[in-house]
Coordinates of C-alpha atoms (C1' of nucleotides) in Angstrom, one line a residue:
Chain A
M1 CA 162.8 92.5 63.7
A2 CA 165.3 91.9 60.9
S3 CA 163.2 93.7 58.4
G4 CA 163.4 97.5 58.1
S5 CA 160.9 99.8 56.6
S6 CA 162.6 99.6 53.2
D7 CA 161.1 96.1 53.0
A8 CA 157.6 97.4 52.9
P9 CA 156.0 97.3 49.5
P10 CA 155.8 100.7 47.8
P11 CA 152.3 102.2 48.3
V12 CA 151.5 102.6 44.6
A13 CA 151.7 99.9 41.9
P14 CA 153.6 100.7 38.7
W15 CA 150.3 100.3 36.8
D16 CA 148.7 102.8 39.2
A17 CA 149.0 106.6 39.2
A18 CA 146.4 107.2 36.6
D19 CA 143.7 109.6 35.8
R20 CA 140.3 108.1 36.5
I21 CA 137.1 107.9 34.4
V22 CA 133.9 106.3 35.8
L23 CA 131.7 104.5 33.3
G24 CA 128.1 103.7 34.1
R25 CA 124.6 103.5 32.8
T26 CA 121.5 105.6 33.5
P27 CA 118.3 103.7 34.3
G28 CA 117.3 104.3 30.7
G29 CA 120.4 102.4 29.5
A30 CA 122.5 105.3 28.2
I31 CA 126.2 105.3 29.0
V32 CA 127.6 108.1 31.1
A33 CA 131.3 108.8 31.5
V34 CA 132.6 111.0 34.3
A35 CA 136.2 112.1 34.5
L36 CA 137.6 112.4 38.1
D37 CA 140.4 114.6 39.3
R38 CA 141.6 115.3 42.8
E39 CA 138.7 117.6 43.5
G40 CA 136.0 115.2 42.2
A41 CA 134.0 115.1 39.0
A42 CA 135.8 117.2 36.3
G43 CA 133.6 116.4 33.4
R44 CA 130.6 114.4 32.4
R45 CA 129.7 113.0 29.0
P46 CA 126.9 110.8 27.6
L47 CA 127.9 108.1 25.2
S48 CA 126.0 105.6 23.0
D49 CA 127.1 102.0 22.9
A50 CA 128.3 102.5 19.4
E51 CA 130.5 105.4 20.3
L52 CA 132.0 103.9 23.4
P53 CA 134.9 101.8 22.0
A54 CA 136.3 104.6 19.8
W55 CA 136.0 107.1 22.7
V56 CA 137.7 104.7 25.1
A57 CA 140.5 104.2 22.6
L58 CA 140.9 107.9 22.2
R59 CA 141.3 108.5 25.9
E60 CA 143.8 105.6 26.1
A61 CA 145.8 107.0 23.3
E62 CA 145.8 110.5 24.8
A63 CA 146.9 109.2 28.1
A64 CA 149.7 107.2 26.5
R65 CA 150.9 110.3 24.6
A66 CA 151.0 112.2 27.9
G67 CA 153.0 109.5 29.4
R68 CA 150.4 108.6 32.0
G69 CA 147.7 106.0 32.3
V70 CA 144.0 106.2 32.6
R71 CA 142.0 104.0 35.1
W72 CA 138.5 103.0 34.1
I73 CA 136.2 102.6 37.0
W74 CA 133.3 100.3 36.2
S75 CA 130.9 97.8 37.8
G76 CA 132.9 94.9 36.5
S77 CA 135.3 94.1 33.7
A78 CA 133.2 91.0 32.9
E79 CA 130.4 93.3 31.8
W80 CA 132.3 96.1 30.1
Y81 CA 135.5 94.8 28.7
P82 CA 134.5 92.0 26.3
R83 CA 132.7 94.4 24.1
L84 CA 135.7 96.8 23.9
L85 CA 138.0 93.9 23.1
A86 CA 135.7 92.7 20.4
A87 CA 135.8 96.2 18.9
G88 CA 139.6 96.1 19.0
V89 CA 140.1 98.3 22.1
R90 CA 142.5 97.4 24.9
V91 CA 142.5 99.4 28.2
S92 CA 145.6 99.8 30.4
R93 CA 144.0 99.9 33.9
C94 CA 140.7 99.6 35.6
H95 CA 139.0 99.5 39.0
D96 CA 136.6 96.6 39.1
L97 CA 134.0 97.6 41.7
R98 CA 132.5 94.2 42.1
L99 CA 135.8 92.5 42.8
C100 CA 137.2 95.3 44.9
R101 CA 134.1 95.4 47.0
A102 CA 134.3 91.7 47.8
I103 CA 137.8 92.4 49.2
L104 CA 136.9 95.6 51.0
A105 CA 133.8 94.1 52.6
L106 CA 136.0 91.6 54.5
A107 CA 139.1 93.8 55.0
V108 CA 137.4 97.0 56.1
P109 CA 133.9 96.2 57.4
D110 CA 131.7 99.3 57.4
P111 CA 131.0 100.3 61.0
A112 CA 127.9 102.3 60.0
D113 CA 126.3 99.3 58.4
T114 CA 125.1 96.5 60.6
R115 CA 123.9 94.3 57.7
D116 CA 125.8 91.2 56.8
G117 CA 128.8 92.1 54.7
G118 CA 128.2 95.8 55.4
W119 CA 127.8 96.8 51.8
D120 CA 125.0 97.8 49.5
E121 CA 123.4 95.4 47.0
A122 CA 125.5 94.4 44.0
V123 CA 126.4 97.1 41.6
D124 CA 124.9 95.9 38.4
D125 CA 124.6 98.4 35.5
D126 CA 122.8 95.9 33.4
A127 CA 120.1 95.2 35.9
P128 CA 116.5 96.0 34.9
D129 CA 115.2 99.3 36.3
A130 CA 112.8 97.4 38.6
L131 CA 115.6 96.7 40.9
F132 CA 115.8 100.3 41.7
E133 CA 112.1 101.0 42.1
I134 CA 111.7 99.7 45.6
G135 CA 110.9 103.1 46.9
G136 CA 107.9 103.6 44.6
D137 CA 107.6 107.2 43.4
A138 CA 110.2 108.4 45.9
P139 CA 113.2 110.1 44.3
R140 CA 115.8 107.5 43.7
P141 CA 119.4 107.6 42.5
S142 CA 120.1 106.6 39.0
A143 CA 122.1 103.4 38.4
F144 CA 125.0 105.6 37.3
D145 CA 125.0 107.6 40.5
R146 CA 125.0 104.3 42.4
T147 CA 128.2 103.4 40.5
L148 CA 129.8 106.6 41.5
A149 CA 128.6 106.4 45.1
E150 CA 130.0 102.8 45.3
Y151 CA 133.4 104.0 44.2
E152 CA 133.3 106.8 46.8
R153 CA 132.4 104.3 49.5
Q154 CA 135.3 102.2 48.4
E155 CA 137.7 105.1 48.5
A156 CA 136.4 105.9 52.0
A157 CA 136.8 102.3 53.1
L158 CA 140.4 102.4 51.8
A159 CA 141.1 105.5 53.9
R160 CA 140.0 103.6 57.0
A161 CA 142.2 100.6 56.3
A162 CA 145.0 99.7 58.6
D163 CA 147.4 99.7 55.7
P164 CA 145.8 101.6 52.8
G165 CA 149.0 101.3 50.7
R166 CA 149.0 97.5 50.6
L167 CA 145.3 97.2 50.2
R168 CA 145.3 99.7 47.3
L169 CA 148.0 97.5 45.7
L170 CA 145.7 94.5 46.1
L171 CA 142.8 96.3 44.5
A172 CA 144.9 97.3 41.6
A173 CA 146.2 93.8 41.2
E174 CA 142.8 92.3 41.4
S175 CA 141.5 94.7 38.9
A176 CA 144.4 94.1 36.5
G177 CA 143.5 90.4 36.9
S178 CA 140.0 91.1 35.7
L179 CA 141.3 92.6 32.5
V180 CA 143.6 89.6 32.0
A181 CA 140.7 87.2 32.4
A182 CA 138.7 89.0 29.8
E183 CA 141.7 89.2 27.5
L184 CA 142.5 85.4 27.9
R185 CA 139.0 84.5 26.8
A186 CA 139.0 86.9 23.9
A187 CA 142.4 85.7 22.6
G188 CA 141.8 82.0 23.5
L189 CA 144.3 79.2 23.8
P190 CA 145.5 77.9 20.4
W191 CA 144.0 74.4 20.3
D192 CA 144.6 71.9 17.5
A193 CA 141.2 70.1 17.2
D194 CA 142.7 67.5 14.8
R195 CA 145.5 66.7 17.3
H196 CA 142.9 66.4 20.0
D197 CA 140.8 64.1 17.8
A198 CA 143.8 61.9 17.1
L199 CA 144.6 61.6 20.8
L200 CA 141.0 60.6 21.4
R201 CA 141.1 58.0 18.7
T202 CA 144.3 56.5 19.9
E203 CA 143.0 56.2 23.5
L204 CA 139.3 55.5 23.0
G205 CA 139.3 53.9 19.5
E206 CA 137.0 54.7 16.7
R207 CA 133.8 56.6 17.4
I208 CA 130.7 54.5 17.1
A209 CA 127.4 56.1 16.2
G210 CA 124.9 55.8 19.1
G211 CA 127.3 53.9 21.3
T212 CA 130.5 54.1 23.3
P213 CA 133.8 54.2 21.3
A214 CA 135.4 50.9 20.4
R215 CA 138.1 50.6 23.0
I216 CA 135.7 51.6 25.8
A217 CA 133.3 48.9 24.7
Q218 CA 136.1 46.3 24.5
T219 CA 137.4 47.3 27.9
A220 CA 133.9 47.1 29.4
A221 CA 133.5 43.6 28.0
A222 CA 136.8 42.6 29.6
V223 CA 135.7 44.0 33.0
R224 CA 132.4 42.1 32.8
A225 CA 134.2 38.9 31.8
A226 CA 136.5 39.2 34.8
L227 CA 133.6 39.8 37.1
G228 CA 131.8 36.8 35.6
D229 CA 128.8 39.1 35.2
P230 CA 127.8 39.8 31.6
A231 CA 125.2 42.4 32.8
A232 CA 127.3 44.2 35.3
S233 CA 126.6 48.0 35.4
L234 CA 129.9 49.8 35.4
D235 CA 128.7 53.4 35.5
S236 CA 126.7 53.3 38.7
Q237 CA 128.9 53.4 41.8
P238 CA 126.5 51.4 44.1
K239 CA 125.9 48.7 41.4
L240 CA 129.5 48.4 40.6
L241 CA 130.4 48.1 44.3
R242 CA 127.9 45.2 44.7
A243 CA 129.2 43.5 41.5
L244 CA 132.8 43.8 42.9
H245 CA 131.7 42.3 46.2
R246 CA 130.0 39.4 44.4
A247 CA 133.2 38.7 42.6
G248 CA 135.1 38.7 45.9
V249 CA 136.8 42.1 45.7
R250 CA 136.4 43.5 49.2
V251 CA 136.6 47.3 48.7
E252 CA 134.7 50.0 50.5
S253 CA 134.7 52.4 47.5
T254 CA 135.3 52.2 43.8
S255 CA 138.0 54.9 43.9
K256 CA 141.0 54.0 41.9
W257 CA 143.6 54.2 44.7
E258 CA 141.6 51.7 46.8
L259 CA 141.1 49.4 43.8
A260 CA 144.8 49.5 43.1
E261 CA 145.5 47.9 46.5
H262 CA 143.7 44.7 45.5
D263 CA 144.9 41.8 43.4
H264 CA 142.2 40.5 41.1
P265 CA 141.8 40.0 37.4
V266 CA 139.1 42.7 37.2
I267 CA 141.3 45.4 38.6
E268 CA 143.4 46.2 35.6
P269 CA 140.6 46.4 33.0
L270 CA 138.4 48.3 35.5
L271 CA 141.0 51.0 36.1
E272 CA 141.5 51.3 32.4
Y273 CA 137.8 51.5 31.8
K274 CA 137.5 54.3 34.4
R275 CA 140.4 56.2 32.8
L276 CA 139.0 56.0 29.3
M277 CA 135.4 56.8 30.4
R278 CA 136.7 59.9 32.3
L279 CA 138.5 61.1 29.2
Y280 CA 135.5 60.4 27.0
T281 CA 132.9 62.2 29.2
A282 CA 135.0 65.1 30.5
N283 CA 137.3 66.0 27.5
G284 CA 135.9 63.9 24.6
W285 CA 134.4 64.9 21.3
A286 CA 131.5 66.6 23.0
W287 CA 133.9 68.9 24.9
L288 CA 135.8 69.6 21.7
A289 CA 132.7 70.6 19.8
E290 CA 131.4 72.8 22.6
W291 CA 134.6 74.6 23.6
V292 CA 136.9 74.8 20.6
R293 CA 136.1 77.1 17.8
D294 CA 138.3 78.5 15.0
G295 CA 141.3 76.8 16.6
R296 CA 140.9 78.4 20.0
F297 CA 139.8 77.1 23.4
R298 CA 138.0 80.0 25.2
P299 CA 137.2 79.1 28.8
V300 CA 135.5 81.4 31.2
Y301 CA 137.9 82.5 33.9
V302 CA 136.4 83.8 37.2
P303 CA 138.9 86.1 39.0
G304 CA 138.4 86.1 42.7
G305 CA 136.3 83.0 42.4
V306 CA 138.0 81.3 45.3
V307 CA 138.0 82.8 48.8
T308 CA 141.8 82.8 48.9
G309 CA 141.9 85.0 45.8
R310 CA 142.7 82.3 43.4
W311 CA 140.8 82.3 40.1
A312 CA 138.1 79.8 39.4
S313 CA 136.6 78.9 36.1
S314 CA 133.1 78.2 35.0
G315 CA 132.6 76.2 31.8
G316 CA 135.2 74.4 29.9
G317 CA 137.0 73.2 32.9
A318 CA 139.9 75.5 32.1
L319 CA 141.7 74.7 35.3
Q320 CA 141.4 70.9 34.9
I321 CA 142.8 70.2 31.5
P322 CA 144.4 66.8 31.9
R323 CA 148.2 66.8 31.3
G324 CA 147.8 64.3 28.5
L325 CA 145.7 66.7 26.5
R326 CA 148.3 69.5 26.6
D327 CA 149.6 68.1 23.4
A328 CA 146.6 69.6 21.6
V329 CA 147.9 73.1 22.5
R330 CA 149.6 74.2 19.3
A331 CA 150.8 77.6 18.2
D332 CA 149.6 79.1 14.9
P333 CA 152.0 78.6 12.0
G334 CA 154.9 81.0 12.4
W335 CA 154.1 81.4 16.1
V336 CA 155.3 79.6 19.2
M337 CA 153.8 78.8 22.6
I338 CA 155.9 79.9 25.6
D339 CA 155.0 78.0 28.8
A340 CA 156.3 79.2 32.1
D341 CA 155.6 78.1 35.6
V342 CA 157.1 79.0 39.0
A343 CA 158.9 76.4 40.9
Q344 CA 157.4 75.9 44.4
L345 CA 155.6 79.2 44.5
E346 CA 153.8 78.7 47.9
P347 CA 156.8 77.8 50.1
R348 CA 158.8 80.7 48.6
V349 CA 156.0 83.0 49.4
L350 CA 155.9 81.7 52.9
A351 CA 159.6 82.2 53.4
A352 CA 159.3 85.8 52.2
M353 CA 156.2 86.6 54.3
A354 CA 157.8 85.2 57.4
R355 CA 161.1 86.9 56.6
D356 CA 162.7 83.5 57.2
E357 CA 166.2 84.1 55.9
R358 CA 167.2 80.5 56.4
M359 CA 164.3 79.2 54.4
A360 CA 164.9 81.8 51.7
A361 CA 168.6 80.7 51.5
A362 CA 167.5 77.1 51.2
A363 CA 165.1 78.0 48.4
G364 CA 167.8 78.6 45.8
S365 CA 166.7 77.2 42.4
D366 CA 165.1 74.0 43.8
L367 CA 163.6 74.6 47.2
Y368 CA 163.2 70.9 48.0
E369 CA 166.8 70.2 47.4
G370 CA 167.6 73.1 49.6
V371 CA 165.5 71.7 52.4
V372 CA 167.5 68.4 52.1
A373 CA 170.8 70.3 52.2
S374 CA 169.6 72.1 55.4
G375 CA 169.5 68.7 57.1
A376 CA 165.8 68.7 57.9
V377 CA 165.0 65.6 55.9
A378 CA 166.9 63.0 53.9
T379 CA 165.4 63.1 50.4
R380 CA 163.7 65.5 48.0
A381 CA 160.5 63.4 48.1
E382 CA 160.4 63.8 51.9
A383 CA 161.1 67.5 51.6
K384 CA 158.1 67.9 49.3
V385 CA 155.6 66.0 51.4
A386 CA 156.9 67.7 54.6
M387 CA 156.4 71.1 53.0
L388 CA 152.9 70.3 51.7
G389 CA 152.1 69.0 55.2
A390 CA 153.3 72.3 56.7
L391 CA 151.1 74.4 54.3
Y392 CA 148.0 72.2 54.6
G393 CA 148.3 71.3 58.2
S394 CA 148.6 67.5 58.1
T395 CA 149.2 65.8 61.4
T396 CA 149.2 62.1 60.4
G397 CA 151.0 59.9 58.0
D398 CA 154.4 60.5 56.5
S399 CA 153.7 64.1 55.9
G400 CA 152.6 64.9 59.5
R401 CA 155.6 63.0 60.9
L402 CA 158.0 65.2 58.9
V403 CA 156.5 68.6 59.7
P404 CA 158.1 68.9 63.2
R405 CA 161.6 68.6 61.5
L406 CA 160.7 71.7 59.4
R407 CA 159.6 73.5 62.5
Q408 CA 163.1 72.9 64.0
V409 CA 165.0 74.1 60.9
F410 CA 162.7 77.0 59.8
P411 CA 161.1 78.3 63.0
R412 CA 160.1 81.6 61.6
A413 CA 158.2 80.3 58.6
M414 CA 156.5 77.6 60.6
A415 CA 155.5 80.1 63.3
L416 CA 153.7 82.2 60.7
V417 CA 151.5 79.3 59.5
D418 CA 151.1 77.9 63.0
A419 CA 149.8 81.3 64.3
A420 CA 147.4 81.4 61.3
A421 CA 146.1 78.0 62.3
R422 CA 145.6 78.9 65.9
E423 CA 143.7 82.0 64.9
G424 CA 141.3 79.9 62.8
E425 CA 140.8 77.4 65.5
R426 CA 139.5 80.0 67.9
G427 CA 137.2 81.5 65.3
G428 CA 139.3 84.4 64.2
Q429 CA 140.1 85.7 60.7
V430 CA 143.5 86.0 59.1
S431 CA 144.9 88.1 56.3
T432 CA 147.2 87.7 53.3
W433 CA 150.3 89.8 52.8
L434 CA 148.4 92.5 50.9
G435 CA 145.4 92.3 53.1
R436 CA 142.8 89.9 51.7
V437 CA 140.9 88.8 54.8
S438 CA 139.5 85.3 55.3
P439 CA 135.8 84.9 55.8
A440 CA 134.5 84.6 59.4
P441 CA 133.4 81.1 60.4
S442 CA 129.8 80.2 59.7
A443 CA 127.0 80.5 62.2
A444 CA 126.9 76.7 62.3
W445 CA 130.6 76.6 63.2
L446 CA 130.1 79.1 66.0
E447 CA 127.0 77.2 67.3
A448 CA 129.1 74.0 67.4
Q449 CA 131.8 75.7 69.4
R450 CA 129.1 77.1 71.8
R451 CA 127.8 73.5 72.3
A452 CA 131.2 72.1 73.0
S453 CA 130.5 71.6 76.7
D454 CA 127.2 69.9 76.1
G455 CA 128.6 66.4 75.9
A456 CA 131.5 64.2 74.8
A457 CA 130.2 63.9 71.2
D458 CA 129.6 67.6 70.9
E459 CA 133.0 68.3 72.3
Q460 CA 134.6 66.0 69.8
R461 CA 132.7 67.5 66.9
A462 CA 133.6 71.1 68.0
R463 CA 137.3 70.1 68.2
R464 CA 137.2 68.6 64.8
L465 CA 135.5 71.6 63.2
A466 CA 138.0 73.9 65.0
R467 CA 140.9 72.0 63.6
D468 CA 139.3 72.1 60.1
Q469 CA 139.0 75.9 60.4
G470 CA 142.6 76.1 61.6
R471 CA 143.8 74.1 58.5
F472 CA 141.8 76.5 56.3
T473 CA 143.3 79.7 57.8
R474 CA 146.8 78.1 57.8
N475 CA 146.5 77.5 54.1
F476 CA 144.7 80.7 53.4
V477 CA 147.5 83.1 54.2
V478 CA 150.0 81.2 52.0
Q479 CA 147.7 80.3 49.1
G480 CA 146.2 83.8 49.1
T481 CA 149.6 85.5 49.1
A482 CA 150.8 83.2 46.3
A483 CA 147.7 84.3 44.4
E484 CA 148.7 87.9 45.0
W485 CA 152.2 87.3 43.6
A486 CA 150.6 85.7 40.6
L487 CA 148.3 88.7 40.0
A488 CA 151.3 91.0 40.2
W489 CA 153.1 88.8 37.7
L490 CA 150.2 88.8 35.3
A491 CA 149.6 92.6 35.6
D492 CA 153.2 93.4 34.9
L493 CA 153.4 90.8 32.1
R494 CA 150.4 92.1 30.2
A495 CA 151.9 95.6 30.2
R496 CA 155.3 94.3 29.0
L497 CA 153.8 92.2 26.3
A498 CA 151.7 95.1 25.0
A499 CA 154.9 97.2 24.7
I500 CA 156.5 94.6 22.3
P501 CA 156.5 95.9 18.7
P502 CA 154.0 94.1 16.5
V503 CA 155.2 92.0 13.6
P504 CA 154.1 93.1 10.1
E505 CA 152.3 90.0 9.1
D506 CA 149.8 87.7 10.9
H507 CA 147.8 85.2 8.9
A508 CA 145.9 84.0 11.9
A509 CA 144.8 87.4 13.1
R510 CA 141.2 86.5 12.9
A511 CA 141.4 83.8 15.5
S512 CA 143.2 85.9 18.1
G513 CA 141.1 89.0 17.6
P514 CA 142.1 92.5 16.7
V515 CA 143.8 93.4 20.0
F516 CA 146.1 90.4 20.0
A517 CA 147.1 90.0 16.4
R518 CA 150.7 90.5 15.4
R519 CA 152.2 90.6 19.0
P520 CA 152.8 88.2 21.9
H521 CA 149.7 87.8 24.1
L522 CA 148.7 85.8 27.2
A523 CA 146.9 82.7 26.2
F524 CA 146.5 80.7 29.5
F525 CA 146.9 81.1 33.2
L526 CA 146.6 78.5 36.0
H527 CA 147.6 79.6 39.5
D528 CA 151.4 79.5 39.0
E529 CA 151.7 79.0 35.2
V530 CA 151.2 81.2 32.1
M531 CA 151.3 80.4 28.5
V532 CA 152.1 83.2 26.0
H533 CA 151.4 82.9 22.3
A534 CA 154.0 84.8 20.3
P535 CA 155.2 85.3 16.8
A536 CA 158.4 83.2 16.5
E537 CA 160.6 86.3 15.9
R538 CA 159.3 87.8 19.2
A539 CA 159.7 84.6 21.3
E540 CA 162.8 85.7 23.1
E541 CA 161.4 89.1 23.9
A542 CA 158.3 87.5 25.2
A543 CA 160.2 85.0 27.4
D544 CA 162.3 87.9 28.8
A545 CA 159.0 89.7 29.6
I546 CA 157.8 86.7 31.5
R547 CA 161.0 86.5 33.5
G548 CA 161.2 90.2 34.1
A549 CA 157.6 90.3 35.3
A550 CA 158.3 87.6 37.8
E551 CA 161.2 89.5 39.2
A552 CA 159.1 92.7 39.4
A553 CA 156.3 90.8 41.2
G554 CA 158.7 89.6 43.8
R555 CA 160.1 93.1 44.4
L556 CA 156.6 94.7 44.4
L557 CA 155.4 92.4 47.2
F558 CA 158.5 91.7 49.2
G559 CA 160.8 94.6 48.5
S560 CA 164.4 93.8 49.0
F561 CA 163.9 90.5 50.9
P562 CA 166.2 88.0 49.2
I563 CA 163.8 85.5 47.7
A564 CA 163.9 84.3 44.1
F565 CA 160.9 83.1 42.1
P566 CA 162.7 80.9 39.5
L567 CA 160.7 80.1 36.4
D568 CA 160.8 77.0 34.2
V569 CA 160.4 78.6 30.8
R570 CA 159.9 76.4 27.7
I571 CA 159.7 77.9 24.2
G572 CA 158.0 75.6 21.8
R573 CA 156.7 72.2 22.7
S574 CA 155.6 71.8 26.2
V575 CA 156.8 68.9 28.3
A576 CA 155.6 67.0 31.3
K577 CA 156.2 68.9 34.5
D578 CA 157.2 67.9 38.1
Chain B
dC1 C1' 109.6 66.3 34.8
dG2 C1' 112.8 69.1 37.3
dT3 C1' 116.6 70.0 41.2
dT4 C1' 120.0 68.5 44.6
dC5 C1' 123.6 65.7 46.5
dG6 C1' 127.4 62.3 46.9
dA7 C1' 131.0 59.8 44.6
dC8 C1' 134.6 60.2 41.6
dG9 C1' 138.6 62.1 39.2
dG10 C1' 140.9 66.0 36.8
dG11 C1' 143.8 70.5 38.1
dT12 C1' 147.0 73.6 41.4
Chain C
dT1 C1' 154.0 57.2 49.8
dT2 C1' 145.2 58.9 50.6
dT3 C1' 147.3 62.7 54.3
dA4 C1' 146.0 67.6 54.1
dA5 C1' 144.2 73.2 51.3
dC6 C1' 141.5 75.3 47.3
dC7 C1' 138.6 74.2 43.2
dC8 C1' 135.2 72.2 38.5
dG9 C1' 132.5 68.8 35.7
dT10 C1' 130.2 64.5 35.1
dC11 C1' 127.3 60.9 36.4
dG12 C1' 123.7 58.3 38.8
dA13 C1' 120.6 58.2 42.7
dA14 C1' 117.5 60.3 45.4
dC15 C1' 114.1 63.6 46.1
dG16 C1' 110.1 66.6 45.0

DNA sequence: CGTTCGACGGGT
DNA sequence: TTTAACCCGTCGAACG
């Protein structure tokens, strides 16, 4: 092993080491706060909803004065934090029981509990009392005691973990992410509705009451003319497919990449029709009216919404904003948007996890160019598809053909993902760098493997499912660790931004909300990219915070291993990306 | 009338 | 240069 113990991540995150306060509700709905010290509960206090924000703010201020932090332990930031933010209160740290339990249930299964998942029912402080009355008139714990008990179970689970230090780091990062998610929604992404409207008019033409916009209607007419079918239905996949066949276009689907392979007068207007219709239905005026208010797009982020630890979103399609609409993102007057994304995050994470010094050396500032320089492949484009093939497990096509070359040049990195794939193929579970464990294969998958000897068809099916699972676990370790890096980046960045001195004036304070007025704040996050909305005179400080946080995230996860996470940072207008 | 599913296309 | 990982939202068709 080339790596010494100095490479191991430190056991405690910089945003850790805090006093702890548990917040919960009694069955009657009253809030209870309990302060915890090393010995256990050190104080208990009832609170009304009205008093809560000011009381939380006071605890935060006291902790800050004492030069320490305070960690709020609650059922979930999604329930507790938006109300605090609306009241102008920011918290520095939390422990999100719901998110942490999801991690612990897979990472440290409870041996005393034989039920699926091994954990109690969901902690839900807002649930009606009926949920807790299953025992009739038997004594039952209050909802608040269940909150406290859940936290104690989680602490006990951590103590049983193979590497409690890393897992604690993951729980802290996940919880910090839950705060960021609530803050992103509260602050919103500055969105210029007039600019969006102008883009729509340019592409789709004028809006027509009760009908499709002008250019869509014209394009539809052109498609029908080319088909020689004035009544052709363009919005029903089966009907469109039949109409294409009647016109002599032999396609098996109506997907754009297959259509593009054919030469027929209908192809060009049809592809244009599909493009316009997509824009109109997914991000048209209806989307604008529903999701943009007061110059802010406020999507719902769902931390931990993906098994790998990536975030999902629900509502607003925050993670699918088409590149062409990015132009509608406009800073407030006197403010700027800072857009930063990491170059080739996943392969860099793989190099660091595998301690592959050669791959790390090739990474430099452009990893794909480095791969070319290593002699593995001839062009940057080849390097890119080869690397994606290595991470996703492709075996065919150009990508699959190039993967063996990477295996020759970067054996350590490839051995890590290959081992993860083998583990998945035989039904095992794999783990990210900090200890997020992949879900076990489904009962249907196990059943298919059991039947593999029943016949040729069953055997083929079992093999295919095994390979599918192998590709999943192969990708899980890298995508999941990249998500951990991103959480560490976000967590450190929100702390750095909060420490930047506010500017005296902010004419747009109302839109951003009380917590985010007058100082740089996170406005968008997407896997490996952040946007920060900053007063112009704080732009450089904010950009430095973004870079500094990326460096800190790399050190936190990978210690002294020499891997860089270079950022493309753009202050002001955003441009198209690679 | 509802709900569910497959096809499609947007993101990383 | 569709081959592969993880997603979400919309639509129409099919089903109940």
